[in-house]
């Protein structure tokens, strides 16, 4: 059981870091055709697009990633509750 919890903890942490890097990339110029950048976009955009459909940007600021992080944390807590 401890191995499953450890794996889930690492998996959630990695995805959170990928989301954070994806958000930071939106603030700086980058090459969208870079394979690493494409991978980040392809793995994080489906999740972020769920929230972007319901939460419009406020001016030039997109607050949907904040809500996405909060929901990811709630999902994480729910799953860890089930595993324990």
C-alpha positions as a printed NumPy array, in Angstrom:
array([[  0.   ,   0.   ,   0.   ],
       [  2.879,   2.348,   0.751],
       [  4.26 ,   1.86 ,  -2.784],
       [  0.939,   2.872,  -4.325],
       [  0.766,   5.998,  -2.174],
       [  4.347,   6.914,  -3.055],
       [  3.699,   6.402,  -6.761],
       [  0.545,   8.54 ,  -6.649],
       [  2.326,  11.264,  -4.713],
       [  5.114,  11.42 ,  -7.301],
       [  2.654,  11.289, -10.212],
       [  0.631,  14.211,  -8.861],
       [  3.798,  16.182,  -8.082],
       [  5.142,  15.652, -11.61 ],
       [  1.853,  16.76 , -13.176],
       [  1.716,  19.837, -10.936],
       [  5.248,  20.751, -12.002],
       [  4.294,  20.252, -15.644],
       [  1.322,  22.586, -15.16 ],
       [  3.528,  25.163, -13.478],
       [  6.117,  25.053, -16.268],
       [  3.334,  25.286, -18.859],
       [  1.964,  28.401, -17.152],
       [  5.404,  29.981, -16.884],
       [  6.014,  29.314, -20.578],
       [  3.002,  31.458, -21.407],
       [  4.832,  34.459, -19.911],
       [  8.076,  34.134, -21.851],
       [  8.894,  33.796, -25.545],
       [  9.562,  30.184, -26.485],
       [  9.645,  27.865, -29.453],
       [  6.264,  26.065, -29.563],
       [  7.749,  23.46 , -31.919],
       [ 10.35 ,  22.28 , -29.428],
       [  9.593,  18.603, -28.615],
       [  9.646,  19.223, -24.85 ],
       [  7.322,  22.202, -25.191],
       [  4.988,  20.225, -27.44 ],
       [  4.915,  17.408, -24.879],
       [  4.014,  19.869, -22.105],
       [  1.241,  21.385, -24.213],
       [ -0.153,  17.997, -25.22 ],
       [ -0.233,  16.664, -21.653],
       [ -1.51 ,  19.762, -19.844],
       [ -3.821,  21.484, -22.33 ],
       [ -6.622,  18.884, -22.172],
       [ -6.876,  19.388, -18.403],
       [ -6.539,  23.181, -18.57 ],
       [ -9.067,  23.441, -21.413],
       [-11.765,  22.011, -19.134],
       [-11.432,  25.076, -16.93 ],
       [-10.881,  27.536, -19.757],
       [-14.314,  26.615, -21.137],
       [-16.037,  27.794, -17.947],
       [-13.727,  30.531, -16.65 ],
       [-13.105,  33.35 , -19.102],
       [ -9.927,  35.427, -18.834],
       [-10.156,  38.628, -16.83 ],
       [ -8.601,  41.137, -19.18 ],
       [ -5.299,  39.571, -20.185],
       [ -5.104,  37.365, -17.092],
       [ -6.196,  33.732, -17.288],
       [ -7.186,  32.571, -13.798],
       [ -8.296,  29.111, -14.912],
       [ -4.9  ,  27.534, -14.01 ],
       [ -5.417,  28.599, -10.384],
       [ -8.737,  26.781, -10.288],
       [ -7.139,  23.834, -12.109],
       [ -4.48 ,  23.578,  -9.377],
       [ -7.129,  23.702,  -6.641],
       [ -9.234,  21.008,  -8.297],
       [ -6.147,  18.853,  -8.845],
       [ -5.391,  19.129,  -5.125],
       [ -8.97 ,  18.119,  -4.268],
       [ -8.717,  15.131,  -6.611],
       [ -5.393,  14.218,  -5.019],
       [ -6.864,  14.348,  -1.509],
       [ -9.874,  12.293,  -2.593],
       [ -7.707,   9.605,  -4.199],
       [ -5.352,   9.455,  -1.208],
       [ -8.405,   9.091,   1.026],
       [ -9.567,   6.13 ,  -1.044],
       [ -6.146,   4.49 ,  -1.012],
       [ -5.772,   4.793,   2.752]])
